[in-house]
Amino acid sequence: MSIGKTVDGLFDKFLSETKIFTNRNVLRHDYVPDNLPHRSEQIEKLASILAPTLKLSKVSNIFLYGKTGTGKTAVARFVLNHLGGKAKKVSARIQTSYINCRLAGTNYRILADLCRTIGVSIPFTGLAVGEVLNRFRNYLNASKTSLIVVLDEIDALIKRQDDDSILYELTRINEGLRENWTSLIGISNDLHFKEFLDPRVLSTLSEEEVVFKPYLADELYDILSDRAKAAFMKDVLVDSALRLCAALAAGEHGDARRALDLLRVAGELAEREGVNNVVEKHVKQAQNKIDRDRVSEVLSSLPLHSKIVLISAYLLGTRSPEGSITGDLFEVYKELSNMVPVEPLTQRRVSGLINELDAMGILNARVVSFGRYGRTKKIRLGVSPTAVNEVLSEDRLVENLFKYTPKYLARKSSR
DNA sequence: TGTCCACTGGAAGGGAGGGCTT
DNA sequence: AAGCCCTCCCTTCCAGTGGACA
């Protein structure tokens, strides 16, 4: 009985303590508010480009670019939501799809996701890309629906080693359609990505361009106060805390996403502390917490072999803070793999994993030449060793590796 | 100036896991 | 069920490389 009572009361504390938020979802970055301050120019431009769709005319492909957290995705979703509503009223056959290319991963998955958003079911593997493309085209032809596709983080498509043929195919898909059409909205935060595009794709994709400049501190303040009104109880949020959020995010290239995260986490910290106000102290704590959480999320979701590579770099780093080289790291990695135990990958593959971890910022790898002593990569941890230890020690498969002293290291130091 | 080291990184191919067609 | 084709992840192979050293 008493257990039942305890369990029953488990969440009461939480429920009784929501003195801070009225609706914390408003502070999530996938939330599209009714009003997007300081983006009316971009909204109007995008809307004016897309407006002819309501009269079933094909519209230009559009390219939106600007740094992270400058409102590209929010503006695109905002305009498409309104367009969708209007299309229903005037009975225009228009569908919209939103795909995040980086999250989707491969060309195949992007196409498969695209098909799923319009209601065509595609297995997660087994089909040729060409076959998926055919089904996509057939559906569009049969349904006579026109489609506006948002390809967010489109640069992820180009940076991978595989080619950009999927973009080429999408830009040409209208050639196979009879009564309807498809328009693309590409979104990128990498201004240089266009240099890597196939010129044929580039000319079709960027028929229209909308640029998103970083928000200034004052603009961030306006955005935050708008959202804060909807998210927090009255008089909970101290104005100086709000200003600090805006100032910190403005320091990081005017990133509204960062500002919203700071505000939300600051609120949550205040809530857990059981106080009735969100003050500057909470914002500063939130800043540290967000950085820590980001690192631990990335580390804990790494594949097993990447974790072992990382622990190898960690162990080598405790001996020589100036960094290790590929050959040493690979020797340690092989020993650790046998401890786990898993079959070690080849040096070529490990070298690739090192590059991947470098791209994620978890390792710092730099190609160096030691003259007649060869050419290799100098590798250091890109995150704090404490974080690596803390996060990966929670993984049962690899936790013991931290206590292990690789024989290779002992041999090396005795030399 | 040529040699040589310890790799790097591109290319090709293998095989596991899967779907489609017959 | 068999044969074929696909993606994804990996291995194998190997030409290429920067720069210290003889």
Short mmCIF file of N, CA, C and O in Angstrom, two decimals, chain A residues 304-378:
data_model
loop_
_atom_site.label_atom_id
_atom_site.label_comp_id
_atom_site.label_asym_id
_atom_site.label_seq_id
_atom_site.Cartn_x
_atom_site.Cartn_y
_atom_site.Cartn_z
N LEU A 304 30.10 1.32 -31.62
CA LEU A 304 31.07 0.69 -30.72
C LEU A 304 32.53 0.95 -31.13
O LEU A 304 33.35 1.34 -30.30
N HIS A 305 32.85 0.74 -32.41
CA HIS A 305 34.24 0.88 -32.83
C HIS A 305 34.73 2.33 -32.67
O HIS A 305 35.88 2.56 -32.31
N SER A 306 33.85 3.29 -32.92
CA SER A 306 34.23 4.69 -32.73
C SER A 306 34.51 4.96 -31.26
O SER A 306 35.41 5.72 -30.91
N LYS A 307 33.73 4.32 -30.38
CA LYS A 307 33.95 4.49 -28.95
C LYS A 307 35.33 3.95 -28.57
O LYS A 307 36.07 4.56 -27.79
N ILE A 308 35.68 2.79 -29.13
CA ILE A 308 36.98 2.19 -28.79
C ILE A 308 38.11 3.07 -29.32
O ILE A 308 39.11 3.28 -28.64
N VAL A 309 37.93 3.62 -30.52
CA VAL A 309 38.92 4.54 -31.08
C VAL A 309 39.09 5.73 -30.13
O VAL A 309 40.20 6.16 -29.82
N LEU A 310 37.96 6.24 -29.67
CA LEU A 310 38.00 7.41 -28.80
C LEU A 310 38.69 7.09 -27.47
O LEU A 310 39.50 7.89 -26.97
N ILE A 311 38.41 5.92 -26.91
CA ILE A 311 39.05 5.54 -25.64
C ILE A 311 40.56 5.34 -25.87
O ILE A 311 41.37 5.70 -25.01
N SER A 312 40.93 4.82 -27.04
CA SER A 312 42.35 4.69 -27.37
C SER A 312 43.02 6.06 -27.35
O SER A 312 44.11 6.23 -26.79
N ALA A 313 42.36 7.04 -27.97
CA ALA A 313 42.90 8.40 -27.98
C ALA A 313 42.97 8.95 -26.57
O ALA A 313 43.93 9.65 -26.20
N TYR A 314 41.97 8.61 -25.75
CA TYR A 314 41.94 9.06 -24.35
C TYR A 314 43.13 8.50 -23.59
O TYR A 314 43.86 9.21 -22.91
N LEU A 315 43.34 7.17 -23.70
CA LEU A 315 44.43 6.51 -22.97
C LEU A 315 45.78 7.06 -23.41
O LEU A 315 46.66 7.32 -22.59
N LEU A 316 45.94 7.26 -24.73
CA LEU A 316 47.20 7.81 -25.24
C LEU A 316 47.37 9.25 -24.77
O LEU A 316 48.48 9.69 -24.47
N GLY A 317 46.25 9.98 -24.68
CA GLY A 317 46.30 11.37 -24.24
C GLY A 317 46.74 11.53 -22.81
O GLY A 317 47.39 12.52 -22.45
N THR A 318 46.40 10.54 -21.95
CA THR A 318 46.83 10.63 -20.56
C THR A 318 48.36 10.48 -20.44
O THR A 318 48.95 10.95 -19.49
N ARG A 319 48.98 9.81 -21.44
CA ARG A 319 50.45 9.62 -21.42
C ARG A 319 51.15 10.81 -22.08
O ARG A 319 52.16 11.29 -21.60
N SER A 320 50.63 11.20 -23.24
CA SER A 320 51.29 12.31 -23.96
C SER A 320 50.26 13.33 -24.38
O SER A 320 49.55 13.13 -25.38
N PRO A 321 50.16 14.41 -23.61
CA PRO A 321 49.13 15.43 -23.87
C PRO A 321 49.28 16.08 -25.24
O PRO A 321 48.31 16.65 -25.75
N GLU A 322 50.47 16.00 -25.84
CA GLU A 322 50.65 16.66 -27.14
C GLU A 322 49.98 15.89 -28.28
O GLU A 322 49.92 16.36 -29.40
N GLY A 323 49.49 14.67 -27.97
CA GLY A 323 48.73 13.93 -28.98
C GLY A 323 49.45 12.68 -29.45
O GLY A 323 50.63 12.50 -29.24
N SER A 324 48.68 11.80 -30.10
CA SER A 324 49.23 10.54 -30.58
C SER A 324 49.19 10.51 -32.10
O SER A 324 48.67 11.43 -32.71
N ILE A 325 49.72 9.44 -32.69
CA ILE A 325 49.67 9.30 -34.15
C ILE A 325 48.86 8.05 -34.53
O ILE A 325 48.63 7.18 -33.68
N THR A 326 48.45 7.99 -35.77
CA THR A 326 47.57 6.91 -36.23
C THR A 326 48.10 5.52 -35.86
O THR A 326 47.36 4.68 -35.35
N GLY A 327 49.40 5.28 -36.10
CA GLY A 327 49.97 3.96 -35.86
C GLY A 327 49.82 3.54 -34.41
O GLY A 327 49.39 2.42 -34.11
N ASP A 328 50.18 4.45 -33.46
CA ASP A 328 50.07 4.15 -32.03
C ASP A 328 48.61 3.91 -31.65
O ASP A 328 48.28 2.96 -30.95
N LEU A 329 47.75 4.80 -32.14
CA LEU A 329 46.34 4.69 -31.80
C LEU A 329 45.78 3.35 -32.28
O LEU A 329 45.04 2.68 -31.57
N PHE A 330 46.18 2.94 -33.47
CA PHE A 330 45.68 1.69 -34.02
C PHE A 330 46.14 0.49 -33.19
O PHE A 330 45.37 -0.44 -32.96
N GLU A 331 47.40 0.52 -32.72
CA GLU A 331 47.92 -0.58 -31.89
C GLU A 331 47.09 -0.70 -30.61
O GLU A 331 46.67 -1.80 -30.22
N VAL A 332 46.84 0.44 -29.95
CA VAL A 332 46.06 0.44 -28.72
C VAL A 332 44.63 -0.02 -29.01
O VAL A 332 44.05 -0.83 -28.28
N TYR A 333 44.10 0.48 -30.11
CA TYR A 333 42.74 0.12 -30.51
C TYR A 333 42.59 -1.40 -30.68
O TYR A 333 41.62 -2.00 -30.23
N LYS A 334 43.60 -2.03 -31.30
CA LYS A 334 43.52 -3.48 -31.51
C LYS A 334 43.47 -4.21 -30.17
O LYS A 334 42.68 -5.14 -29.99
N GLU A 335 44.31 -3.76 -29.23
CA GLU A 335 44.33 -4.41 -27.91
C GLU A 335 42.99 -4.25 -27.21
O GLU A 335 42.44 -5.20 -26.65
N LEU A 336 42.46 -3.02 -27.25
CA LEU A 336 41.19 -2.75 -26.57
C LEU A 336 40.05 -3.57 -27.21
O LEU A 336 39.18 -4.08 -26.51
N SER A 337 40.10 -3.70 -28.55
CA SER A 337 39.06 -4.48 -29.23
C SER A 337 39.06 -5.91 -28.72
O SER A 337 38.00 -6.51 -28.52
N ASN A 338 40.26 -6.47 -28.52
CA ASN A 338 40.33 -7.84 -28.02
C ASN A 338 39.79 -7.96 -26.60
O ASN A 338 39.31 -9.01 -26.20
N MET A 339 39.86 -6.87 -25.83
CA MET A 339 39.35 -6.88 -24.47
C MET A 339 37.81 -6.90 -24.45
O MET A 339 37.20 -7.44 -23.55
N VAL A 340 37.20 -6.27 -25.46
CA VAL A 340 35.74 -6.05 -25.40
C VAL A 340 34.90 -7.33 -25.37
O VAL A 340 34.02 -7.43 -24.50
N PRO A 341 35.05 -8.38 -26.14
CA PRO A 341 35.92 -8.51 -27.29
C PRO A 341 35.13 -8.37 -28.60
O PRO A 341 34.05 -8.92 -28.73
N VAL A 342 35.72 -7.66 -29.54
CA VAL A 342 35.17 -7.60 -30.90
C VAL A 342 36.33 -7.73 -31.88
O VAL A 342 37.48 -7.46 -31.52
N GLU A 343 36.02 -8.15 -33.08
CA GLU A 343 37.03 -8.26 -34.13
C GLU A 343 37.46 -6.85 -34.52
O GLU A 343 36.62 -6.03 -34.88
N PRO A 344 38.76 -6.52 -34.41
CA PRO A 344 39.16 -5.15 -34.76
C PRO A 344 39.01 -4.87 -36.25
O PRO A 344 39.15 -5.77 -37.07
N LEU A 345 38.70 -3.62 -36.57
CA LEU A 345 38.62 -3.21 -37.98
C LEU A 345 40.05 -3.00 -38.50
O LEU A 345 41.00 -2.99 -37.72
N THR A 346 40.16 -2.81 -39.80
CA THR A 346 41.49 -2.59 -40.37
C THR A 346 41.96 -1.15 -40.12
O THR A 346 41.17 -0.28 -39.78
N GLN A 347 43.25 -0.94 -40.31
CA GLN A 347 43.80 0.40 -40.09
C GLN A 347 43.15 1.43 -41.05
O GLN A 347 42.92 2.56 -40.67
N ARG A 348 42.88 0.97 -42.27
CA ARG A 348 42.25 1.87 -43.24
C ARG A 348 40.91 2.37 -42.72
O ARG A 348 40.57 3.54 -42.83
N ARG A 349 40.14 1.43 -42.16
CA ARG A 349 38.81 1.79 -41.67
C ARG A 349 38.92 2.68 -40.44
O ARG A 349 38.19 3.65 -40.29
N VAL A 350 39.86 2.33 -39.54
CA VAL A 350 40.07 3.13 -38.33
C VAL A 350 40.48 4.55 -38.72
O VAL A 350 40.01 5.53 -38.14
N SER A 351 41.33 4.65 -39.74
CA SER A 351 41.74 5.96 -40.23
C SER A 351 40.50 6.76 -40.67
O SER A 351 40.39 7.96 -40.41
N GLY A 352 39.57 6.07 -41.31
CA GLY A 352 38.31 6.70 -41.70
C GLY A 352 37.49 7.13 -40.51
O GLY A 352 36.91 8.23 -40.50
N LEU A 353 37.44 6.26 -39.48
CA LEU A 353 36.68 6.61 -38.26
C LEU A 353 37.27 7.84 -37.59
O LEU A 353 36.56 8.71 -37.10
N ILE A 354 38.62 7.91 -37.60
CA ILE A 354 39.29 9.07 -37.01
C ILE A 354 38.85 10.34 -37.75
O ILE A 354 38.53 11.36 -37.13
N ASN A 355 38.80 10.25 -39.08
CA ASN A 355 38.35 11.41 -39.86
C ASN A 355 36.91 11.79 -39.51
O ASN A 355 36.58 12.97 -39.42
N GLU A 356 36.07 10.77 -39.32
CA GLU A 356 34.67 11.06 -38.98
C GLU A 356 34.58 11.75 -37.62
O GLU A 356 33.84 12.72 -37.46
N LEU A 357 35.35 11.24 -36.64
CA LEU A 357 35.33 11.84 -35.30
C LEU A 357 35.89 13.25 -35.35
O LEU A 357 35.45 14.14 -34.62
N ASP A 358 36.86 13.46 -36.23
CA ASP A 358 37.44 14.79 -36.41
C ASP A 358 36.39 15.74 -36.95
O ASP A 358 36.23 16.87 -36.47
N ALA A 359 35.63 15.27 -37.95
CA ALA A 359 34.59 16.12 -38.55
C ALA A 359 33.52 16.48 -37.52
O ALA A 359 32.91 17.54 -37.59
N MET A 360 33.30 15.58 -36.53
CA MET A 360 32.30 15.85 -35.50
C MET A 360 32.86 16.73 -34.39
O MET A 360 32.12 17.15 -33.50
N GLY A 361 34.18 16.97 -34.42
CA GLY A 361 34.80 17.80 -33.39
C GLY A 361 35.15 17.05 -32.12
O GLY A 361 35.55 17.64 -31.13
N ILE A 362 35.01 15.72 -32.15
CA ILE A 362 35.30 14.93 -30.95
C ILE A 362 36.80 14.65 -30.87
O ILE A 362 37.37 14.57 -29.79
N LEU A 363 37.42 14.50 -32.02
CA LEU A 363 38.88 14.40 -32.08
C LEU A 363 39.40 15.56 -32.91
O LEU A 363 38.67 16.11 -33.74
N ASN A 364 40.66 15.93 -32.67
CA ASN A 364 41.34 16.85 -33.58
C ASN A 364 42.41 16.05 -34.30
O ASN A 364 43.34 15.57 -33.66
N ALA A 365 42.26 15.88 -35.60
CA ALA A 365 43.25 15.12 -36.35
C ALA A 365 43.85 16.03 -37.42
O ALA A 365 43.12 16.70 -38.14
N ARG A 366 45.18 16.04 -37.49
CA ARG A 366 45.86 16.93 -38.44
C ARG A 366 46.94 16.09 -39.13
O ARG A 366 47.70 15.38 -38.45
N VAL A 367 47.00 16.14 -40.44
CA VAL A 367 48.03 15.38 -41.15
C VAL A 367 49.37 16.09 -40.97
O VAL A 367 49.47 17.29 -41.22
N VAL A 368 50.38 15.34 -40.50
CA VAL A 368 51.71 15.94 -40.31
C VAL A 368 52.73 15.02 -40.98
O VAL A 368 52.50 13.84 -41.16
N SER A 369 53.88 15.60 -41.33
CA SER A 369 54.95 14.78 -41.88
C SER A 369 56.15 14.86 -40.97
O SER A 369 56.54 15.95 -40.54
N PHE A 370 56.71 13.70 -40.64
CA PHE A 370 57.93 13.66 -39.83
C PHE A 370 59.12 13.38 -40.73
O PHE A 370 60.06 12.68 -40.35
N GLY A 371 59.06 13.88 -41.94
CA GLY A 371 60.17 13.69 -42.86
C GLY A 371 60.42 12.24 -43.16
O GLY A 371 59.48 11.51 -43.48
N ARG A 372 61.63 11.78 -43.00
CA ARG A 372 61.93 10.39 -43.33
C ARG A 372 61.28 9.43 -42.34
O ARG A 372 61.32 8.22 -42.53
N TYR A 373 60.72 9.97 -41.25
CA TYR A 373 60.00 9.11 -40.30
C TYR A 373 58.51 9.03 -40.63
O TYR A 373 57.70 8.65 -39.79
N GLY A 374 58.19 9.40 -41.85
CA GLY A 374 56.85 9.15 -42.35
C GLY A 374 55.84 10.27 -42.21
O GLY A 374 56.10 11.31 -41.60
N ARG A 375 54.71 9.99 -42.77
CA ARG A 375 53.61 10.95 -42.79
C ARG A 375 52.43 10.29 -42.09
O ARG A 375 52.11 9.14 -42.36
N THR A 376 51.78 11.00 -41.20
CA THR A 376 50.70 10.40 -40.42
C THR A 376 49.74 11.48 -39.94
O THR A 376 49.84 12.63 -40.36
N LYS A 377 48.82 11.09 -39.07
CA LYS A 377 47.92 12.09 -38.50
C LYS A 377 48.26 12.26 -37.03
O LYS A 377 48.50 11.28 -36.32
N LYS A 378 48.32 13.49 -36.58
CA LYS A 378 48.50 13.80 -35.17
C LYS A 378 47.09 13.94 -34.59
O LYS A 378 46.29 14.72 -35.09
#
